[in-house]
Structure formats: C-alpha cells, structure tokens
PDB file of C-alpha atoms in Angstrom:
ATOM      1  CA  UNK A 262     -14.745  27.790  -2.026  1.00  0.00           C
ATOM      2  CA  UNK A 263     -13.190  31.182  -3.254  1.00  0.00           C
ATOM      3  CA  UNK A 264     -11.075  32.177  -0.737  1.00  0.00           C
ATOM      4  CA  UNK A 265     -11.498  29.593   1.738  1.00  0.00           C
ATOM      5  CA  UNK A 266      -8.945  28.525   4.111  1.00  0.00           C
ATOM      6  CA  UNK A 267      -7.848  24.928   4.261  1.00  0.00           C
ATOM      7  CA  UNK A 268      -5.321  22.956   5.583  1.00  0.00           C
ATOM      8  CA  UNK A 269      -4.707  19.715   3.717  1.00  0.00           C
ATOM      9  CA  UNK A 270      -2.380  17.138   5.924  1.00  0.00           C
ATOM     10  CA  UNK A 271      -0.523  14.496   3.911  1.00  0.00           C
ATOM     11  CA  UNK A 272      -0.292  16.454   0.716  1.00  0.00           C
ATOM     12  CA  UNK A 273       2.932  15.975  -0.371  1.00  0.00           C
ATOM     13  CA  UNK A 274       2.160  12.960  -2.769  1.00  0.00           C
ATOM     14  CA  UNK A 275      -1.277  10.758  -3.492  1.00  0.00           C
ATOM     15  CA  UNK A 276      -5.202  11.797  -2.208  1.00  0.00           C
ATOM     16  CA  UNK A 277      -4.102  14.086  -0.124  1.00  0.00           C
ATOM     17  CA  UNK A 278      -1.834  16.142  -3.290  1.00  0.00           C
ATOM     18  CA  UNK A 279      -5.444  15.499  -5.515  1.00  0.00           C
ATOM     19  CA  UNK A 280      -7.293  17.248  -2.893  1.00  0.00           C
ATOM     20  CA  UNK A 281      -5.172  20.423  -2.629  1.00  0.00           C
ATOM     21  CA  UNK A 282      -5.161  20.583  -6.329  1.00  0.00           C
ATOM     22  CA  UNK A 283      -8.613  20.505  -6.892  1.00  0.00           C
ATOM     23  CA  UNK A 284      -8.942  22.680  -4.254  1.00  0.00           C
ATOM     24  CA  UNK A 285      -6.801  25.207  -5.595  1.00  0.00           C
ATOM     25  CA  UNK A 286      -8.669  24.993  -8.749  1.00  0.00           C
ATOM     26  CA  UNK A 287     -11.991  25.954  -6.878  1.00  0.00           C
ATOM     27  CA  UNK A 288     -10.154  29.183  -5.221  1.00  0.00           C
ATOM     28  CA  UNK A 289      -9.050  27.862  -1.875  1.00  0.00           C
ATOM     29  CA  UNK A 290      -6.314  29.174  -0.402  1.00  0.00           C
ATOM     30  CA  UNK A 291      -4.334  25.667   0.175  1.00  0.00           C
ATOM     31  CA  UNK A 292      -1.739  25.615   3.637  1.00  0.00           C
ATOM     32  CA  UNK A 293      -0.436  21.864   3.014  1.00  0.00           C
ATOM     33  CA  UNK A 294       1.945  19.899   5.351  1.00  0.00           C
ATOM     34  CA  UNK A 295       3.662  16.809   5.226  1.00  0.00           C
ATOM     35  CA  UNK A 296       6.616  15.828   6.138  1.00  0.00           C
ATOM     36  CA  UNK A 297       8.661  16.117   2.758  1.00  0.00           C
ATOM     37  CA  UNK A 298       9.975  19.077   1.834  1.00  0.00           C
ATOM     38  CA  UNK A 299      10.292  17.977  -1.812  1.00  0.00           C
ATOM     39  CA  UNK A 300       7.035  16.875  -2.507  1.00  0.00           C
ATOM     40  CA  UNK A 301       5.168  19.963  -0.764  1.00  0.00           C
ATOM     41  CA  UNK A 302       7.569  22.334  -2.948  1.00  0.00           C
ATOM     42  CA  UNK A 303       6.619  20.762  -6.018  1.00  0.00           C
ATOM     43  CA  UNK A 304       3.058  20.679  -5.533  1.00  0.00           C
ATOM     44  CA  UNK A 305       3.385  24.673  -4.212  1.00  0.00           C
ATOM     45  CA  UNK A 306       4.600  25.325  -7.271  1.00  0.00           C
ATOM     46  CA  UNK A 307       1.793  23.254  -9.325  1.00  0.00           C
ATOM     47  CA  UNK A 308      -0.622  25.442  -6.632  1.00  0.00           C
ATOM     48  CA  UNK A 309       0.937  28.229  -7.744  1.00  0.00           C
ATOM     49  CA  UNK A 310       0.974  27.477 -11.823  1.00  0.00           C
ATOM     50  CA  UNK A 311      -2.742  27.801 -11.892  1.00  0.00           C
ATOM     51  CA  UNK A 312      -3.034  30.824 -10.032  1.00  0.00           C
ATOM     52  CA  UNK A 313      -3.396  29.246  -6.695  1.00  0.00           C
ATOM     53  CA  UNK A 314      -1.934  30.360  -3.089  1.00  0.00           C
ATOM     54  CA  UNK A 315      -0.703  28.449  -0.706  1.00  0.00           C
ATOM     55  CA  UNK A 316       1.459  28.068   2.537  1.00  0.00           C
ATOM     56  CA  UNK A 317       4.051  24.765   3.088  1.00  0.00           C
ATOM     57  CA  UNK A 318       4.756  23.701   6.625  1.00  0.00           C
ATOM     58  CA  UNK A 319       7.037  21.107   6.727  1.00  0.00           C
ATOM     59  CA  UNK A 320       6.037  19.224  10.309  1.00  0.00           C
ATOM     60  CA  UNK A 321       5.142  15.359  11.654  1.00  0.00           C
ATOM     61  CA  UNK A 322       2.083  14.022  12.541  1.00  0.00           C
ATOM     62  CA  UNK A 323       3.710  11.554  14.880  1.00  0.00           C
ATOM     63  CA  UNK A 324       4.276  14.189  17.519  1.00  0.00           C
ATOM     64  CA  UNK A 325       1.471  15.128  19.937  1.00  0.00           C
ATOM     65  CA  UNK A 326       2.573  18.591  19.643  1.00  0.00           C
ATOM     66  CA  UNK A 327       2.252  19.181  15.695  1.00  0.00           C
ATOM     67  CA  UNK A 328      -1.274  19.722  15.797  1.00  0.00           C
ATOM     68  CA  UNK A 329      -0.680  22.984  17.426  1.00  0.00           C
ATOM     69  CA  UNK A 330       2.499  24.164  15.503  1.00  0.00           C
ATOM     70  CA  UNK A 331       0.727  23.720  11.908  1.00  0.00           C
ATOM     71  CA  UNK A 332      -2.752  25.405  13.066  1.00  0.00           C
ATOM     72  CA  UNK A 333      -1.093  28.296  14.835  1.00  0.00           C
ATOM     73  CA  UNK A 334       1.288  29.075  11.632  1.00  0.00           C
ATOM     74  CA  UNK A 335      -2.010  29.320   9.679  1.00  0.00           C
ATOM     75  CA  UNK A 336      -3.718  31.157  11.889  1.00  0.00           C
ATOM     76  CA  UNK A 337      -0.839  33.251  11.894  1.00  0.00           C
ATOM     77  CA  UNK A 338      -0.445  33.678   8.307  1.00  0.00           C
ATOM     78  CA  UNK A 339      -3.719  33.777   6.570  1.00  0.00           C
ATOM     79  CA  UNK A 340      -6.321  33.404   9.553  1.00  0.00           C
ATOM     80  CA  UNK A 341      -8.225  30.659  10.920  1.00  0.00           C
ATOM     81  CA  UNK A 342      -8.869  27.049   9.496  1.00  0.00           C
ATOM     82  CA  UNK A 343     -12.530  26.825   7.389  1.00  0.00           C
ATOM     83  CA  UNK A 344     -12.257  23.532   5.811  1.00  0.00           C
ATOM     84  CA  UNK A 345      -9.770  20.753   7.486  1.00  0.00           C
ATOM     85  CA  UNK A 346      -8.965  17.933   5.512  1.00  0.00           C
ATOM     86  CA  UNK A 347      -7.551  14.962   7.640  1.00  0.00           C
ATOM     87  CA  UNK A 348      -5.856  12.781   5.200  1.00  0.00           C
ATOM     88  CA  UNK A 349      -2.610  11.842   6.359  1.00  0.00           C
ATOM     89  CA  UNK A 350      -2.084   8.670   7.625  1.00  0.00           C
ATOM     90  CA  UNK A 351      -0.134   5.184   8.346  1.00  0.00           C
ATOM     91  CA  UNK A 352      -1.114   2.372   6.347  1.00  0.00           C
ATOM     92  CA  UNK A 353      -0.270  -1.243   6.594  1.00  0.00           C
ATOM     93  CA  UNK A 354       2.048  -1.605   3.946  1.00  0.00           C
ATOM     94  CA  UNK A 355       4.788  -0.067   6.521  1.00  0.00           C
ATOM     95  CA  UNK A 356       4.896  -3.237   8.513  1.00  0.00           C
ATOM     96  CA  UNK A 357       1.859  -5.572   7.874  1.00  0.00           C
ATOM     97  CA  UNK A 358       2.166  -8.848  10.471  1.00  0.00           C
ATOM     98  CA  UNK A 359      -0.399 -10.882  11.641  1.00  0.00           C
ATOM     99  CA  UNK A 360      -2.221 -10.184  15.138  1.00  0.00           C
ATOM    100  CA  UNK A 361      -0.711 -12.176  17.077  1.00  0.00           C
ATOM    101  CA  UNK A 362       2.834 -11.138  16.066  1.00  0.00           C
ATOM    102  CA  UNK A 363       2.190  -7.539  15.399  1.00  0.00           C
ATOM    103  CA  UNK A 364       4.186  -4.480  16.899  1.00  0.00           C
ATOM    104  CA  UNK A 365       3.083  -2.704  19.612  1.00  0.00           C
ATOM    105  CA  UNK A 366       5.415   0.184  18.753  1.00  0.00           C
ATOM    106  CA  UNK A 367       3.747   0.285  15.052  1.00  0.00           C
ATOM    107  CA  UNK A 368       0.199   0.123  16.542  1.00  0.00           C
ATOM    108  CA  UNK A 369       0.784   2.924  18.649  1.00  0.00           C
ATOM    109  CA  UNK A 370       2.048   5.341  15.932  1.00  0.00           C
ATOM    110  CA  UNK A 371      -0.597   4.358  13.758  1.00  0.00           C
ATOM    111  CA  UNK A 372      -3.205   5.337  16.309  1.00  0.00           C
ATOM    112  CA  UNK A 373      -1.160   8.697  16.509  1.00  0.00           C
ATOM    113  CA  UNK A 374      -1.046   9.914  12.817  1.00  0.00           C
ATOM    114  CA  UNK A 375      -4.258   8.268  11.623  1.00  0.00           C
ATOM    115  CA  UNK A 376      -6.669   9.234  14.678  1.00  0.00           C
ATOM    116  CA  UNK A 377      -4.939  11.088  17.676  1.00  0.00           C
ATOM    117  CA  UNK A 378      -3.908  13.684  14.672  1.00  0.00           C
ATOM    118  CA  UNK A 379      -7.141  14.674  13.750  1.00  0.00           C
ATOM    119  CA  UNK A 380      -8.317  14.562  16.809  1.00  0.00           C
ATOM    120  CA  UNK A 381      -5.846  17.044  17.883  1.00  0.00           C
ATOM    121  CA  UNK A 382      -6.661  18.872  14.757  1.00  0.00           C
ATOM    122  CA  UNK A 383     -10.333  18.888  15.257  1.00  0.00           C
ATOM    123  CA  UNK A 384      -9.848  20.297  18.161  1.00  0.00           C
ATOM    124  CA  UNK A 385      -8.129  23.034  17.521  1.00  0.00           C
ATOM    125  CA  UNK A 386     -10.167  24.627  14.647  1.00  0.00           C
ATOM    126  CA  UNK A 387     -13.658  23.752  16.063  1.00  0.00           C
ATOM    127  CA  UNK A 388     -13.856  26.998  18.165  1.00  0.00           C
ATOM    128  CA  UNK A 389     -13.170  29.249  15.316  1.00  0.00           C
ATOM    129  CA  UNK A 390     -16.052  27.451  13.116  1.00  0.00           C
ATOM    130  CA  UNK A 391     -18.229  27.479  16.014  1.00  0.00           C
ATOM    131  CA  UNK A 392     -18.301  31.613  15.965  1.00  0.00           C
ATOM    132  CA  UNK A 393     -17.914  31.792  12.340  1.00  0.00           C
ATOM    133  CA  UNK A 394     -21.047  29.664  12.272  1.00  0.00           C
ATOM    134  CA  UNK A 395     -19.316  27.598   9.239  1.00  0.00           C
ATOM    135  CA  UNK A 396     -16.845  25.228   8.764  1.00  0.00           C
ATOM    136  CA  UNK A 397     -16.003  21.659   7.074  1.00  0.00           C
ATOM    137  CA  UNK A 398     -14.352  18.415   8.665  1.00  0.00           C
ATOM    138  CA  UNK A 399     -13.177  16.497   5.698  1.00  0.00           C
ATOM    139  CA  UNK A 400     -11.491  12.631   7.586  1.00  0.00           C
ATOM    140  CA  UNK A 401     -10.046  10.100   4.834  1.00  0.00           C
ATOM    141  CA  UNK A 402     -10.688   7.662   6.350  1.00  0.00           C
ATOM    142  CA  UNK A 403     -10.757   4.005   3.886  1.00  0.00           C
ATOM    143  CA  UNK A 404     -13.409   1.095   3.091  1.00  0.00           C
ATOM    144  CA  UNK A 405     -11.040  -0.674   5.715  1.00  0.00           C
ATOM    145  CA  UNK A 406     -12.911   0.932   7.824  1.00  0.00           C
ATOM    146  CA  UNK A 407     -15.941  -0.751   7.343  1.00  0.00           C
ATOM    147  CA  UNK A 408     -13.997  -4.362   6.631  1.00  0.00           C
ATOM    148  CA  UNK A 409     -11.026  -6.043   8.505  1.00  0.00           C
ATOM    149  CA  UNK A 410      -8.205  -6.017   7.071  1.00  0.00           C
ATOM    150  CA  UNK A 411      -5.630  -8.759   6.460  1.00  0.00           C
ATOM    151  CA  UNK A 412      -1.997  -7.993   8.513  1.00  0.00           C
ATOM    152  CA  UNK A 413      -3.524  -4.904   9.028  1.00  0.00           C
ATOM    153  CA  UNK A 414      -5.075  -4.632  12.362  1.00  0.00           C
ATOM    154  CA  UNK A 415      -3.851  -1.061  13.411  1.00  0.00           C
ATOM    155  CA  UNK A 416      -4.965   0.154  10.165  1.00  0.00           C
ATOM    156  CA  UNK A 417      -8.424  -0.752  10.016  1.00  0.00           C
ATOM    157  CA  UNK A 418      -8.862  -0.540  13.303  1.00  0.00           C
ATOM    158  CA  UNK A 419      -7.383   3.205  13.431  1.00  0.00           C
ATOM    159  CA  UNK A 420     -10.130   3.673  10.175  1.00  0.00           C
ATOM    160  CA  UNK A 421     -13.202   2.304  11.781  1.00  0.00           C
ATOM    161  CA  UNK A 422     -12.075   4.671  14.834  1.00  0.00           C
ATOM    162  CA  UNK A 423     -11.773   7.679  12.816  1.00  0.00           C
ATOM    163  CA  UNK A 424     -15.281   6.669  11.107  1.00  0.00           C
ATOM    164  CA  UNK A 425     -16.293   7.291  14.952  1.00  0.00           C
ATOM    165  CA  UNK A 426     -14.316  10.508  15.730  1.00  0.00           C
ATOM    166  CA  UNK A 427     -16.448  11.790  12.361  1.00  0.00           C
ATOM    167  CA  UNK A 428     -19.763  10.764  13.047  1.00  0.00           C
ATOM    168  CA  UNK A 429     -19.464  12.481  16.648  1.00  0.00           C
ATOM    169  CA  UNK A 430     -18.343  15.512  15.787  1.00  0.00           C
ATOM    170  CA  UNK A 431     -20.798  16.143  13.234  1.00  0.00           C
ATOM    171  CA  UNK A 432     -23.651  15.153  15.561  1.00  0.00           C
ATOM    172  CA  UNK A 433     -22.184  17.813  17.933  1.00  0.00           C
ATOM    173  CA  UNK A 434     -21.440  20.629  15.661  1.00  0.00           C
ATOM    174  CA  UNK A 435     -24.522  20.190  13.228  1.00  0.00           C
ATOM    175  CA  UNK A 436     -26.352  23.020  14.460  1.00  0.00           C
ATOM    176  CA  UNK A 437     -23.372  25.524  13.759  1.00  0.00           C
ATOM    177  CA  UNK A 438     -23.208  25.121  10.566  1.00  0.00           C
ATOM    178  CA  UNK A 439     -20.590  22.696  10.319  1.00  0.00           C
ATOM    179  CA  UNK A 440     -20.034  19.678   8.973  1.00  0.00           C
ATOM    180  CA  UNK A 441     -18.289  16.472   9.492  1.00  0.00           C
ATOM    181  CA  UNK A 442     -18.080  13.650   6.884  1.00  0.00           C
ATOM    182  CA  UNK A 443     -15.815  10.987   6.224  1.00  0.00           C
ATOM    183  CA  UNK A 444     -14.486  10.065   2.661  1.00  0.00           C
ATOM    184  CA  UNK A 445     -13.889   6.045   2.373  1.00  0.00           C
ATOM    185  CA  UNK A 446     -11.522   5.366  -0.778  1.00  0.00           C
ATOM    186  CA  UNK A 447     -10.883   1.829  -1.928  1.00  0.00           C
ATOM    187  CA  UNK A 448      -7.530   0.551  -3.459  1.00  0.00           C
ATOM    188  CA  UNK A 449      -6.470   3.652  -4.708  1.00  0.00           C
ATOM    189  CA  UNK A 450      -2.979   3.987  -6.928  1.00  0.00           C
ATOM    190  CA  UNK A 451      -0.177   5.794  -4.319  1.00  0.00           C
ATOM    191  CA  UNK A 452       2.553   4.588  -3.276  1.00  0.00           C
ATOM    192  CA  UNK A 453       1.632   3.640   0.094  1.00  0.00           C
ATOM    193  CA  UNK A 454      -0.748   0.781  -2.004  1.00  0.00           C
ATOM    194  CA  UNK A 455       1.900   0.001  -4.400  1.00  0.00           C
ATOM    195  CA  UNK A 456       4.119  -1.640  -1.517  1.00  0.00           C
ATOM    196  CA  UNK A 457       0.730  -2.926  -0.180  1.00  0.00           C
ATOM    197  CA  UNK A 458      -0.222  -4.623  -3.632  1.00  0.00           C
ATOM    198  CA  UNK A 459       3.337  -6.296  -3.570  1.00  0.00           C
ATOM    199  CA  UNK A 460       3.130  -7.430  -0.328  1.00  0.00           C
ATOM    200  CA  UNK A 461       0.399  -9.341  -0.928  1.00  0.00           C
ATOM    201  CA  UNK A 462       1.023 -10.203  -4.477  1.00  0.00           C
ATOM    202  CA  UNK A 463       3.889 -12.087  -2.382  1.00  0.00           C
ATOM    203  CA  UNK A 464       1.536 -13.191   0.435  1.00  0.00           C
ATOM    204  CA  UNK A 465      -1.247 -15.387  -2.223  1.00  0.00           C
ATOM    205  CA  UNK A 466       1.741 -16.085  -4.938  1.00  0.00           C
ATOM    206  CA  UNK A 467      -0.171 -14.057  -7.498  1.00  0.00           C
ATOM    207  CA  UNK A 468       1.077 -11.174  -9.851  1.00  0.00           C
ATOM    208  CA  UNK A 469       1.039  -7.843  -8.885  1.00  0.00           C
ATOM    209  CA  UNK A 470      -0.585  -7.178 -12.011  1.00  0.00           C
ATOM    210  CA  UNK A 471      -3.245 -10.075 -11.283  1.00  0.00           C
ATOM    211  CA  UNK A 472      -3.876  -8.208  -7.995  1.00  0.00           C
ATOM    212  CA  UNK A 473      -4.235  -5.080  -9.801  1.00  0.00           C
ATOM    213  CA  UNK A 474      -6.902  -5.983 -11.684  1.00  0.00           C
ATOM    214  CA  UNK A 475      -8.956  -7.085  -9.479  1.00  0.00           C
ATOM    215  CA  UNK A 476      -8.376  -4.762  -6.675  1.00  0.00           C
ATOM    216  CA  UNK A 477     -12.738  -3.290  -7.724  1.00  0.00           C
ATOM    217  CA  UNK A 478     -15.396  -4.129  -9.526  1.00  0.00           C
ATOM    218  CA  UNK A 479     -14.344  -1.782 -12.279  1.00  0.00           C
ATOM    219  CA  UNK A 480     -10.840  -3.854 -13.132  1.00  0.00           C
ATOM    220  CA  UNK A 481      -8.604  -1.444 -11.913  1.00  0.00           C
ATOM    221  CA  UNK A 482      -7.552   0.799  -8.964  1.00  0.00           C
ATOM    222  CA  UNK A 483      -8.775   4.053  -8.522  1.00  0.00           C
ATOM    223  CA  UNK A 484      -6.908   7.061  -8.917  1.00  0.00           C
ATOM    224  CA  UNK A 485      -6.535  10.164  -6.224  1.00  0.00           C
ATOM    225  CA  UNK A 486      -8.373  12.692  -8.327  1.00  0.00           C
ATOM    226  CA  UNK A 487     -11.434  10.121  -8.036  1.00  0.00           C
ATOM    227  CA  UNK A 488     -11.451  10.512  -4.489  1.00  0.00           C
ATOM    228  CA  UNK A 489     -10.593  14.307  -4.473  1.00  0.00           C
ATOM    229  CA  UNK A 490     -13.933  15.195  -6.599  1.00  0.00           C
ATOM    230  CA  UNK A 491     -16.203  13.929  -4.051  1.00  0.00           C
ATOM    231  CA  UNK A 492     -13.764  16.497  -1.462  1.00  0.00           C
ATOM    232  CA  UNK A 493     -14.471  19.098  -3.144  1.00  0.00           C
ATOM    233  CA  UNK A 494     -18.014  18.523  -3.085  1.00  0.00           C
ATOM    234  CA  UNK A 495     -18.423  17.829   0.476  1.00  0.00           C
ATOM    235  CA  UNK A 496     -16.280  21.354   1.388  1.00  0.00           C
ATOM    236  CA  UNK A 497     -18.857  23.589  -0.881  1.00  0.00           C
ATOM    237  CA  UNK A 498     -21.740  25.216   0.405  1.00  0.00           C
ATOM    238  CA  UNK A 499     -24.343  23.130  -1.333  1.00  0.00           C
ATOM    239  CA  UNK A 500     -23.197  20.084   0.479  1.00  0.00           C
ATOM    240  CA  UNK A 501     -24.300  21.622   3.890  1.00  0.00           C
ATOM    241  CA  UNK A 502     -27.113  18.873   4.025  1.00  0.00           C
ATOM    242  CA  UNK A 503     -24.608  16.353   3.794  1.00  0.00           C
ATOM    243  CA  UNK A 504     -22.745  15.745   7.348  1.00  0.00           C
ATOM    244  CA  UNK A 505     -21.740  12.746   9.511  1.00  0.00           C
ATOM    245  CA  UNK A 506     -21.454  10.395   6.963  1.00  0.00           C
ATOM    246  CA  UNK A 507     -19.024   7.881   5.570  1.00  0.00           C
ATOM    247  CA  UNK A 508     -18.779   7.829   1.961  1.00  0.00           C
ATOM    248  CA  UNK A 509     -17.153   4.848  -0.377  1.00  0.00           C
ATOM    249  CA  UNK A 510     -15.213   5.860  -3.524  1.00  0.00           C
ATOM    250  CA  UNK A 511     -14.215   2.071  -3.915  1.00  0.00           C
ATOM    251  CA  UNK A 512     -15.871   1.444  -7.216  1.00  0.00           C
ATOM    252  CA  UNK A 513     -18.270  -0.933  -5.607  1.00  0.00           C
ATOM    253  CA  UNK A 514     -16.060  -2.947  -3.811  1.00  0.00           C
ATOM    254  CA  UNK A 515     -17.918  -2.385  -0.562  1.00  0.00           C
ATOM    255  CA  UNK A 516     -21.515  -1.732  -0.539  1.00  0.00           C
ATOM    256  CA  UNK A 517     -22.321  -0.095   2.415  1.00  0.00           C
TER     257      UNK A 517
END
C-alpha cells in the first residue's frame, strides 16, 4: 500500500480512525473526512507521529453534494482516489423507535449517509480505477446487514442495501482490476454502540455491563483495530482474488 491514495470517510473517531491508522502504518497516504474538526486534527497528528501523510477535509455526508467536494479536493491535492473506504454512517442509536412509529425524516438521512454516500462516492472514483486498471472499494457495512435489527429498521435496512451496492459493483468492475468487498463488524466498542448498548440495556432492564458481555461469542465487544486488520488486507495487492464479498468480524455472532 506504499503510497497509495485513500480516502477514509468517518475517521474522526471509532473503525473508521482504526482504518486510517493502520493504513498509515502500511504507507498510504490517508485524506480523512468527517465532520469534526477536532477529532480529524488529532488523528492527523497521530498520522503524522508515525511518519504518515495525510489531508483533513472537514465536510457532511448528509448533503448530496459532498461526494463531489471531498473527491475533487483529493484529486486536487495528491491525485486520484485508489482505495475508498466507505465507513461513515448513521446508526440506530441516534433515534431507535419501533416501525410503526419511526421517523420518516431519520430514515431518509440514514439512507443518505449510509448508502446514497457511497454511492455518490463510488461513482466518482470508478473512472479513474477503470484506466488505472486498479483500485479497491472498501463498504463497512455491519452483521445488521445480514439480521434485522430491533428499533432499527433504517439501519439494517440501509446495511443489507449497501451489502447490494457492493456485490454489484464488484461484479461490474472485476475485470479491471478492481475490487469491491464489504467488511461486516459486529458490536464493536465506539461510541455510536455505547448509546446503543444503553438504550437497550434500558429497553430488556438488564445492565449495560450484562449486555456487554454478551454482545459475541467471545464475552466481549470487539474493538476497531479488529475490524481495521481485515481493511488492510482487503486494500493490498494479494487480496485481488478476494472481491464482492461480505465479510463478518463479529466474533461468531453471525455465521454466515
């Protein structure tokens, strides 16, 4: 990956802050976006610690015309997108309701950031691979993407969507040398889960702690820089055999 561009969405904090990291460590040269300031400043500066490079644009996901604004300031900067890692997303913890009584508004944002985003995206730095004859499509997507979801319909739905989105793409770009794949994690610790966890600690009348510990098979949750190995592996050139799949990092919560 030595010298690689990649744009990492969502990495101001959690998977998507594990992946540029272990990115960086592997040579990439890391543009990261997000929507905090803050959090992409520290993490430039972690980048930048261990030798790294990198490039922060601060921008939102929620607006159809963000897709664009990041890609082109790349493009701009250090040249076109190689490996495209769509991790940021919405998840249910935000404003989990039943079905029946959920928000329209919510559901339609969620659709936004966690599929019309990388869509957008995908888009956008697709060409590019095409006549480079290499590239890498890297969705986080989530094992509620294989499952329903409780008070979460936008969320899983958006998931099992963006399983879709992945699994197209990489049947239509497999002969260029480019792959698609989608990265599944299970209850992973972030903060996004952390209000998740509570919520439904509250939800059953059980302790977060209780909840915790039996969030996987292995007693625990899992932690971003479990997820972000497996990312690193499916950017590198000896994963080129690997493409349109949908890969669990849930510690066997989900077999398939």
């Amino acid at each position: 990956m030595k010298n690689r561009i990649a744009l990492v969405t969502g990495a101001g904090r959690g998977i998507g802050r594990a992946i540029a990291l272990k990115f960086a460590h592997q040579g990439a040269r890391l543009a990261i976006t997000a929507r905090s300031q803050d959090q992409l400043s520290n993490l430039a500066q972690e980048i930048r610690t261990i030798g790294g490079e990198t490039m922060i644009i601060v921008d939102d996901l929620s607006d159809d015309s963000a897709p664009a604004r990041i890609v082109d300031q790349v493009t701009k900067g250090w040249g076109p997108v190689e490996i495209l890692v769509n991790n940021a997303g919405i998840g249910s913890s935000q404003n989990p309701k039943p079905l029946l009584n959920f928000s329209d508004d919510f559901w339609n944002l969620t659709m936004q950031v966690n599929l019309t985003a990388p869509y957008l995206l995908t888009k956008l730095v697709l060409p590019v691979m095409i006549e480079q004859h290499w590239g890498r499509i890297l969705n986080i997507a989530s094992i509620a993407g294989k499952v329903g979801g409780f008070h979460s319909a936008a969320y899983s739905a958006s998931k099992h969507a963006l399983i879709g989105l992945t699994k197209s793409t990489a049947t239509e770009v497999a002969s260029e040398g480019i792959t698609a794949n989608a990265i599944c994690p299970g209850v992973t610790r972030s903060e996004m889960n952390t209000l998740r966890l509570e919520y439904d600690a509250i939800r059953l009348g059980v302790t977060f702690e209780k909840l915790e510990e039996t969030a996987t098979p292995l007693g625990r949750r899992l932690e971003p820089e479990e997820v972000a190995t497996l990312a690193v592996y499916l950017a590198q050139n000896d994963a080129r055999g690997v493409n349109g799949q949908s890969i669990n990092v849930c510690g066997g919560a989900v077999p398939f």
